[in-house]
XYZ file of C-alpha atoms in Angstrom:
484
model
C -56.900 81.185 -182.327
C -53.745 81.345 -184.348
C -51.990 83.962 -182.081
C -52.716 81.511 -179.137
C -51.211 78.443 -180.705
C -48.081 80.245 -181.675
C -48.039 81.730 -178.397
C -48.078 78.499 -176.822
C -45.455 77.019 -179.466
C -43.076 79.678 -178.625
C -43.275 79.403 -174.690
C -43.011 75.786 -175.305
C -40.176 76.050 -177.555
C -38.269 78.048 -174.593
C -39.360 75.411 -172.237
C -37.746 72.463 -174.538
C -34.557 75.168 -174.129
C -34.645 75.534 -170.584
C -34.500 71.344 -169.909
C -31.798 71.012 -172.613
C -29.750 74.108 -170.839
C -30.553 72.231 -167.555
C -29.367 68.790 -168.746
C -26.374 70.384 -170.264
C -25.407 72.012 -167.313
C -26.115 68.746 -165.273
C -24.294 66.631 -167.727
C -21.118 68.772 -168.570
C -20.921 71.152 -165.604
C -22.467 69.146 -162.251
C -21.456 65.841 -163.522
C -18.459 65.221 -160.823
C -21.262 66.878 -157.947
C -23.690 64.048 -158.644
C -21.313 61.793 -159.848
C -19.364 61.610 -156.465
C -22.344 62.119 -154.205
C -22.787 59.225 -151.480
C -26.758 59.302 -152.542
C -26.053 58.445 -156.177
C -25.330 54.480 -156.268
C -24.605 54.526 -159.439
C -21.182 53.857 -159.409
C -21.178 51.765 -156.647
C -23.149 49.568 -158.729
C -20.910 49.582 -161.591
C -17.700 49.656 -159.829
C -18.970 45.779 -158.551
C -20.762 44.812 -161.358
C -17.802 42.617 -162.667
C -14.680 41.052 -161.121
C -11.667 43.344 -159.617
C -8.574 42.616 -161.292
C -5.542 40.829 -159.420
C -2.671 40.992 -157.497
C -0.316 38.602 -158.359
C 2.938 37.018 -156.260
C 5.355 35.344 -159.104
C 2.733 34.582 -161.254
C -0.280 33.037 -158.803
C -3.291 35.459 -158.159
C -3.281 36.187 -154.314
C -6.897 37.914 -154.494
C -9.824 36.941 -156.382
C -13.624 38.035 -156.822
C -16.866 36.318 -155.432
C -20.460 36.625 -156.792
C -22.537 37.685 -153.634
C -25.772 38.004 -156.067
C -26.464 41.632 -154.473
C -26.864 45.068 -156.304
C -23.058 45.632 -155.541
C -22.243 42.050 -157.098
C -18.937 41.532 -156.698
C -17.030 41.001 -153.466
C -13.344 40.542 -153.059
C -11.314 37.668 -152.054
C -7.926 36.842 -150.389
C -6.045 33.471 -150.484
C -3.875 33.462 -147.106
C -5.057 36.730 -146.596
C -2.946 37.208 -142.999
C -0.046 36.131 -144.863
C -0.780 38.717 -147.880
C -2.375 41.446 -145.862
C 0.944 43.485 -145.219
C 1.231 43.684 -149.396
C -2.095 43.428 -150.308
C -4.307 45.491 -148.100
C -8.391 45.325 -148.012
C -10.302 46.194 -150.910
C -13.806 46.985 -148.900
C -17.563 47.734 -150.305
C -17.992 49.846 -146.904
C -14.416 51.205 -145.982
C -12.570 51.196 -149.174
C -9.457 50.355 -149.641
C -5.395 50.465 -148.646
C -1.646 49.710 -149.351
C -1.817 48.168 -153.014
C -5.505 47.928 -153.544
C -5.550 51.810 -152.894
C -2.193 52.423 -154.445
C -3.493 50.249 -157.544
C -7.103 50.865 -157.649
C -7.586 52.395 -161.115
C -6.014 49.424 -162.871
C -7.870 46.944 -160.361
C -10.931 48.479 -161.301
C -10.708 48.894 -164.618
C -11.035 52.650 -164.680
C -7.359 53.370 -165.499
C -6.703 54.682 -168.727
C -4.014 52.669 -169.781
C -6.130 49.473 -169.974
C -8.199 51.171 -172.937
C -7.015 51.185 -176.801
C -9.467 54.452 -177.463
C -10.219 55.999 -173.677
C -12.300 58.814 -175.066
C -14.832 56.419 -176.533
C -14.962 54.376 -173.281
C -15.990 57.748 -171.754
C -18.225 58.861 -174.549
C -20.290 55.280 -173.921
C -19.673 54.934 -170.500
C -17.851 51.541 -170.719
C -16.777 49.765 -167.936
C -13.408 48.277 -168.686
C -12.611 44.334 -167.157
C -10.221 45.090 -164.181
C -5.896 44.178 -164.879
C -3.467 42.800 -163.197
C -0.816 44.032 -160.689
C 2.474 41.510 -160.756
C 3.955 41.897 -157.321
C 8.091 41.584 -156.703
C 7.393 39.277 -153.714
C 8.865 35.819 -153.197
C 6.632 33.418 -152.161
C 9.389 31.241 -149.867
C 10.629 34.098 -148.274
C 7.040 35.574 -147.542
C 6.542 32.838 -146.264
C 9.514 32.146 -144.143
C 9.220 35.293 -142.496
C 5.695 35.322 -141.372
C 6.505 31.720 -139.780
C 9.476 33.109 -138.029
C 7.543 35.590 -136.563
C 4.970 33.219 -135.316
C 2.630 34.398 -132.927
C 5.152 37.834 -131.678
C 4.022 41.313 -132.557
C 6.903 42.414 -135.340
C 7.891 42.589 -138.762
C 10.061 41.867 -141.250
C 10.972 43.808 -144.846
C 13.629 41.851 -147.141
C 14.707 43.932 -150.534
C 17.198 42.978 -153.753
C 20.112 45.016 -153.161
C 20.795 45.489 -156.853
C 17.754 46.130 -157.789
C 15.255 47.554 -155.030
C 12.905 44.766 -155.552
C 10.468 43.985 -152.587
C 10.977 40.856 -152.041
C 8.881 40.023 -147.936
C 6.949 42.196 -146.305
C 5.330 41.067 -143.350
C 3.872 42.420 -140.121
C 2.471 40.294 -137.215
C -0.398 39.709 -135.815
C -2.187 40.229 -139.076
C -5.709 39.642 -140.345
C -7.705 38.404 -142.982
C -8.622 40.946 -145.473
C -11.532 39.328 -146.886
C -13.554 39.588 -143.419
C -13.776 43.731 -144.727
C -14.869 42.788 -147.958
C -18.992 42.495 -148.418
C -21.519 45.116 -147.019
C -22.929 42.799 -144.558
C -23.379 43.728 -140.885
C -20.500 41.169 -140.290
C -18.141 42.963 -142.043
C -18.961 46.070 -139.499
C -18.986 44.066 -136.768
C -14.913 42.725 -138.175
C -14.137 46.159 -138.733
C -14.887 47.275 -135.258
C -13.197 44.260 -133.659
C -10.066 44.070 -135.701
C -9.676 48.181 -135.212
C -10.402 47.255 -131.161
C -8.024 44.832 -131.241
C -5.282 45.463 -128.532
C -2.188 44.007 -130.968
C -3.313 46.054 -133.440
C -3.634 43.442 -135.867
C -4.563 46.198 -138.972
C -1.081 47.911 -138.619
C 1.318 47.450 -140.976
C 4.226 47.189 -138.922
C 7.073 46.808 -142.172
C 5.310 50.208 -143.755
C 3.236 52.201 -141.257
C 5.292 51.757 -137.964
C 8.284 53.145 -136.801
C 10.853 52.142 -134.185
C 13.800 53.756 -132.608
C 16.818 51.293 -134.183
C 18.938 50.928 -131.611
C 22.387 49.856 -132.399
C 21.752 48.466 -135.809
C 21.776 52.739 -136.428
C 25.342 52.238 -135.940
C 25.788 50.771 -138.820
C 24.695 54.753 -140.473
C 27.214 56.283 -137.921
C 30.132 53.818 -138.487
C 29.393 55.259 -142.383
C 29.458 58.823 -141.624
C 32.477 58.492 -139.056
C 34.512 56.486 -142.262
C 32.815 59.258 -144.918
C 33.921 62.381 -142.749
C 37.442 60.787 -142.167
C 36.828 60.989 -138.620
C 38.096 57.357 -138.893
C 40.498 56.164 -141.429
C 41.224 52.351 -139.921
C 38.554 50.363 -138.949
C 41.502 48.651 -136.755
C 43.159 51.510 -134.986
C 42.178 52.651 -131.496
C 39.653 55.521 -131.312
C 40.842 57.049 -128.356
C 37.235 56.222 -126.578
C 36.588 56.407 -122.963
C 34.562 53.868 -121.167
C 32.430 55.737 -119.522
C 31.855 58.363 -122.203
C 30.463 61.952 -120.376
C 27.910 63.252 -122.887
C 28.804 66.422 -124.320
C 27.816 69.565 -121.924
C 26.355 67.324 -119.308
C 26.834 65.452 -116.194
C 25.332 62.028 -118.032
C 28.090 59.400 -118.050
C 27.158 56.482 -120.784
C 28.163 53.367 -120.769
C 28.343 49.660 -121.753
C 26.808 46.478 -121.857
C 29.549 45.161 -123.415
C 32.970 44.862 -121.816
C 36.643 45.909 -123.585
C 35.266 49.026 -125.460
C 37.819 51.582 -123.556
C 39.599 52.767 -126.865
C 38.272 50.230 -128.943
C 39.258 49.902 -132.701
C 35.835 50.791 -134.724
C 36.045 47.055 -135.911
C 35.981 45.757 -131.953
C 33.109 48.635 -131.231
C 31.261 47.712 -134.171
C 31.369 43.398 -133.048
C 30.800 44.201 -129.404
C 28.072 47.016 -130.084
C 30.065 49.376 -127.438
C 28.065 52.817 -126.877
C 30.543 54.406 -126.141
C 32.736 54.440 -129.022
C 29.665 55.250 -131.360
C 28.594 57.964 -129.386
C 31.136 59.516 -129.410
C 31.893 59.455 -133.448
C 28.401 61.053 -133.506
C 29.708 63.834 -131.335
C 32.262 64.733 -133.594
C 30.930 63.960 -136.707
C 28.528 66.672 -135.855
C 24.356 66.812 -136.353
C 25.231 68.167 -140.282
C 27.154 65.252 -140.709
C 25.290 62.596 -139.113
C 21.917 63.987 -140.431
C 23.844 64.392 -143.992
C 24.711 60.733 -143.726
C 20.929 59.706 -142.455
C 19.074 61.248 -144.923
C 21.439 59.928 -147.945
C 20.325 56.601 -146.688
C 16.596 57.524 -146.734
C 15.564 58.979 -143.150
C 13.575 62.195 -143.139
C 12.124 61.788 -146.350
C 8.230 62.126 -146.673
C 7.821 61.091 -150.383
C 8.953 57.405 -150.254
C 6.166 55.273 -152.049
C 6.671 51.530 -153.100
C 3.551 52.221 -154.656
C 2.290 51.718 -151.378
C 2.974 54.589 -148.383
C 5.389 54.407 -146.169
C 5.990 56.689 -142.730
C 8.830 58.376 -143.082
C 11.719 57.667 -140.784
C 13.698 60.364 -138.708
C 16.624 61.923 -137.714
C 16.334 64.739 -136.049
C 17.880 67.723 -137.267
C 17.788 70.458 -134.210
C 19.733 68.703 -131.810
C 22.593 69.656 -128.986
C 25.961 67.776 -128.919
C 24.539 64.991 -126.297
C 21.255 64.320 -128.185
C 23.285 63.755 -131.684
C 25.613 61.535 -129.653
C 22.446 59.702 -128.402
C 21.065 59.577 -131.498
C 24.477 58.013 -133.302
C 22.794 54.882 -131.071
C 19.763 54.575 -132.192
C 18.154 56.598 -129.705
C 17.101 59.723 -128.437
C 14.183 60.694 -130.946
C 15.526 58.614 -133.849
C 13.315 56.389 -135.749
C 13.084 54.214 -138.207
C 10.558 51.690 -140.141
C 11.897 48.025 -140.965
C 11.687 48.578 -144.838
C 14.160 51.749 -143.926
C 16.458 49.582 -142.135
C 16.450 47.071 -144.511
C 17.373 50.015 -147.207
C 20.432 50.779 -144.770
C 21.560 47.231 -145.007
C 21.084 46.989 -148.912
C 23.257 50.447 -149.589
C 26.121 48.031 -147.713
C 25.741 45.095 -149.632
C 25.379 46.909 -153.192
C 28.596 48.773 -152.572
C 27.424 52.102 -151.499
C 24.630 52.712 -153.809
C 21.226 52.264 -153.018
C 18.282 51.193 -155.092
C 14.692 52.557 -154.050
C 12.196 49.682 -153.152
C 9.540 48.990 -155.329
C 6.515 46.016 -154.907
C 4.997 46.590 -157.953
C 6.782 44.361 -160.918
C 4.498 45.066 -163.909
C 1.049 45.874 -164.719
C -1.390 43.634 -167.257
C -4.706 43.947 -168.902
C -7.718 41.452 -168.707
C -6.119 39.769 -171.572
C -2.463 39.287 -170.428
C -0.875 42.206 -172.169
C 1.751 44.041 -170.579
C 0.566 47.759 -170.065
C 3.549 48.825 -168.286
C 6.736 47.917 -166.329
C 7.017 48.896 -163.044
C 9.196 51.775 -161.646
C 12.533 50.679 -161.663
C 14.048 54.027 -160.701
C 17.874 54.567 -160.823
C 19.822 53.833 -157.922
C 22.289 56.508 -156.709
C 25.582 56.699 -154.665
C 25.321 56.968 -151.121
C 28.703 56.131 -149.555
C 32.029 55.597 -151.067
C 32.520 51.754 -152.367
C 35.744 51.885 -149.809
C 33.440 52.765 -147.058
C 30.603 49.914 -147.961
C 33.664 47.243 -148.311
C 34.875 48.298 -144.528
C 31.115 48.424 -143.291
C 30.692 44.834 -145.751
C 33.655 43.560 -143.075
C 32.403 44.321 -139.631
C 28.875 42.891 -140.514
C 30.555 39.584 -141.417
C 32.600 39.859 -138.214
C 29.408 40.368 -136.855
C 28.102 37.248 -137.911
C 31.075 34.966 -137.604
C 32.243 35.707 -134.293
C 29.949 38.331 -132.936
C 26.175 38.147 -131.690
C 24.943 37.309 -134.975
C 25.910 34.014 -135.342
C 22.125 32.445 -135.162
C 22.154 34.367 -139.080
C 24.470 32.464 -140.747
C 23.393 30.586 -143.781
C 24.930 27.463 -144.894
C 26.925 28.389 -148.540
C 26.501 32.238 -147.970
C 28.530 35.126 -146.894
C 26.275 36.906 -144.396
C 27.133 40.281 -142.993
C 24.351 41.458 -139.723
C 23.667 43.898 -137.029
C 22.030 43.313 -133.819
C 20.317 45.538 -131.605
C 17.938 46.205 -128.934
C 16.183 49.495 -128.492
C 15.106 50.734 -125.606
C 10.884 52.863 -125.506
C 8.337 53.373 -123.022
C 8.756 56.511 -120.171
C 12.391 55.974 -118.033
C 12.871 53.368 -120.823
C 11.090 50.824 -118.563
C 9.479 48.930 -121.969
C 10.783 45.999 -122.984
C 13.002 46.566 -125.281
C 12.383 46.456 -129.545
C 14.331 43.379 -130.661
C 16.488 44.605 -134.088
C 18.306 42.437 -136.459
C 19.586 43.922 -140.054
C 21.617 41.435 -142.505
C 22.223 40.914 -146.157
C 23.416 37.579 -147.403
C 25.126 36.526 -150.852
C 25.940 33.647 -152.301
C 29.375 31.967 -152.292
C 29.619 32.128 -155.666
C 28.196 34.946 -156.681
C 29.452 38.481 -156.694
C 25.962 40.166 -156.291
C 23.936 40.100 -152.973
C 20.839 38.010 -152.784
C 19.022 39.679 -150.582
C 18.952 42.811 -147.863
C 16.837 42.170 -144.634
C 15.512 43.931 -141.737
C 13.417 42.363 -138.422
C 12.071 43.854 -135.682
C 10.739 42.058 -132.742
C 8.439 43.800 -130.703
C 8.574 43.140 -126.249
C 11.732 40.945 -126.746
C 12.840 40.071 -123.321
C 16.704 40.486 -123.165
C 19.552 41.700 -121.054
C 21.156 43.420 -124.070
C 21.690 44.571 -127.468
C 23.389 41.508 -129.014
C 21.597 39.111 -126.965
C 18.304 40.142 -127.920
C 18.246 40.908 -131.592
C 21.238 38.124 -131.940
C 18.396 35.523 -130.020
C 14.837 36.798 -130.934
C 15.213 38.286 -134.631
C 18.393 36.997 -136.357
C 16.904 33.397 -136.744
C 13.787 34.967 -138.331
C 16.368 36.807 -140.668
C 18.386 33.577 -141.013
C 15.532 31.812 -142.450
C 14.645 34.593 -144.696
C 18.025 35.144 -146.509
C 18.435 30.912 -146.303
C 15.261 31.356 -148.687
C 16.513 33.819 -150.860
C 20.117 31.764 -151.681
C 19.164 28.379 -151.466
């Protein structure tokens, strides 16, 4: 009888051994497997059991949490979502999340270290820390001015601090309401299908996600690398420019929209947007030179975050003599998103150097306290101060005499580029409406603001007429928000 009961002891002694070997292995080894399978609700259920931190634009949350009363408790919400979708994003129960509420999501949520004083006891207990905040760089007025100005066309608009990289606008048109992705309901599948469905694309990001050939405003990178390379050395001397210009190695002949550019001074060219001239100066600044030039200024590079992504913008880099003198235009394969263009105008303002962009101000806990300053990485030299003082002159020419004269701003120096690119097969689109600017105050020596606005389908005749009519009064308003 004894030898049974031992018997029995000991095999259930090694079965006691097998389940804590089992839960051990479940617990230290297969915890991520289960943890992260779509069956286990689990963290669904905690991830909405208490509000989502916010996003904040100078000071005033932007997105909120509602109590649905469902397992998955709390649902997120938007004030003037369309206006904030651009910077915000969705934060979605069903399709998760995007720009800063993906970019952002471990402080939102609360699972982000830095919101814990001891984070290895909030993982020892399984703690679920209260969501912080994410201060934004974005101004309000401006925001707002832009996404008026745009109205009911399909475009956007990106507006940065020179000195500083600060995002201040970012808006894309048509845009949508966030909060209609937010529950688990059937209508937030049926949104989803019908916003994705939608034929304006409503859930692009246009200022971020979208990129455009630039047209002339590109010229404004070629004038650069033309002064850099010494190619020119007075912005008032004659180039020696032929009107038409025969693209290199081919029977092309390109010419103008505008008229006088036959051996116009870079100055004239750069006023009357001539082809010709800045063709050319691609030509023989060469594709090292001009892609040297592009890619100082931010094109071709694939690791640009502001926290949120942005598509990279490009210039080509295996080209023959007539493409590169195609793409000194803006055309060709060359492309660019508005926050890049609006970089281009902002290394111009700030003398040469350029500032990355950045949306994200500072980050806060539940209670307030500052967990961290945002990235405020260095700036670094692109062009010569000489060269962004010459470049600093033609945009105001542009402005005061040229095509740009819908951007100027009462009590502000304004300096602008118009242009008009041409898209679709034979280039029978209609035509991408461009208008790049930067404005300071009279009296100040630092520039208020860099901007950059593309109007989709803007019917025009040409360059200056159509970014000078459809997209500098939208960056007119902008800048008139950031001075006055």
């Amino acid at each position: 009888m004894i030898r049974c009961i031992r018997h029995t002891a000991a095999f259930s002694f090694l079965l006691l051994v097998a389940v804590l070997v089992n839960a051990a292995r479940v617990q230290i080894f297969e915890t991520e497997h289960y943890g992260n399978s779509p069956a286990n609700r689990r963290a669904s259920i905690a991830r909405y059991e208490q509000p989502r931190g916010a996003l904040l634009v100078a000071g005033r949350p932007v997105t909120g949490s509602r109590d649905s009363g469902g397992r998955l408790r709390y649902e997120r919400s938007y004030t003037e979502g369309p206006l904030y979708a651009p910077v915000t994003g969705y934060s979605s129960q069903i399709y998760g999340t995007s720009l800063l509420e993906s970019a952002e999501d471990g402080v939102l949520s609360g699972a982000d270290d830095r919101l814990a004083t001891f984070p290895w006891w909030d993982r020892l207990t399984g703690a679920h820390r209260p969501g912080g905040s994410v201060h934004t760089t974005i101004n309000p007025r401006m925001q707002r001015a832009a996404f008026d100005g745009l109205g009911d066309k399909k475009g956007a608009v990106a507006a940065i601090e020179p000195r500083t990289g600060r995002v201040l606008a970012l808006v894309s048109t048509p845009s949508y309401d966030p909060g209609e992705l937010s529950g688990n309901g059937a209508a937030v599948g049926a949104a989803w299908r019908r916003l994705n469905g939608a034929e304006p694309r409503p859930m692009l990001n246009r200022a971020l996600g979208e990129t455009y050939p630039p047209g002339s405003t590109f010229k404004v990178v070629t004038a650069a690398a033309a002064l850099e390379s010494g190619k020119v050395t007075d912005i008032e001397a004659p180039t020696d420019s032929p009107d038409p210009y025969p693209l290199p190695g081919t029977a092309t002949r390109l010419g103008n929209a505008a008229k006088g550019c036959a051996d116009a001074p870079l100055k004239d060219a750069f006023r009357a947007s001539c082809n010709t001239v800045f063709a050319r100066l691609g030509a023989e600044v060469g594709l090292r030179g001009m892609a040297a030039t592009a890619g100082k200024f931010g094109f071709n590079d694939r690791r640009l975050r502001i926290p949120s992504p942005v598509a990279p913008s490009t210039f080509d880099t295996r080209m023959d003599p007539a493409q590169v003198a195609l793409s000194a235009i803006g055309q060709y394969d060359t492309a660019a998103t508005p926050l890049q263009m609006a970089m281009v105008s902002a290394v111009v303002a700030n003398g040469g150097r350029l500032a990355p962009p950045y949306l994200v101000d500072k980050v806060t806990d539940a209670r307030g306290v500052l967990v961290e300053d945002g990235p405020h990485p260095p700036a670094r030299q692109v062009i010569g101060p000489v060269t962004a003082q010459q470049l600093q002159e033609m945009m105001v020419d542009v402005v005061a005499h040229g095509s740009g004269r819908r951007a100027a701003v009462k009590g502000a120096t304004v300096g602008g580029k118009t242009g008009t690119a041409q898209h679709g097969v034979h280039n029978e689109g209609m035509p991408y409406a461009w208008f790049i600017a930067w404005a300071r105050a009279k009296d100040s020596y630092e520039p208020a603001v860099a901007v950059a606005v593309v109007v989709e389908d803007a019917a025009a005749d040409r360059a200056d007429i159509s970014g000078g009519g459809s997209a500098a009064p939208i960056a007119q308003a902008v800048m008139a928000a950031a001075v006055g």
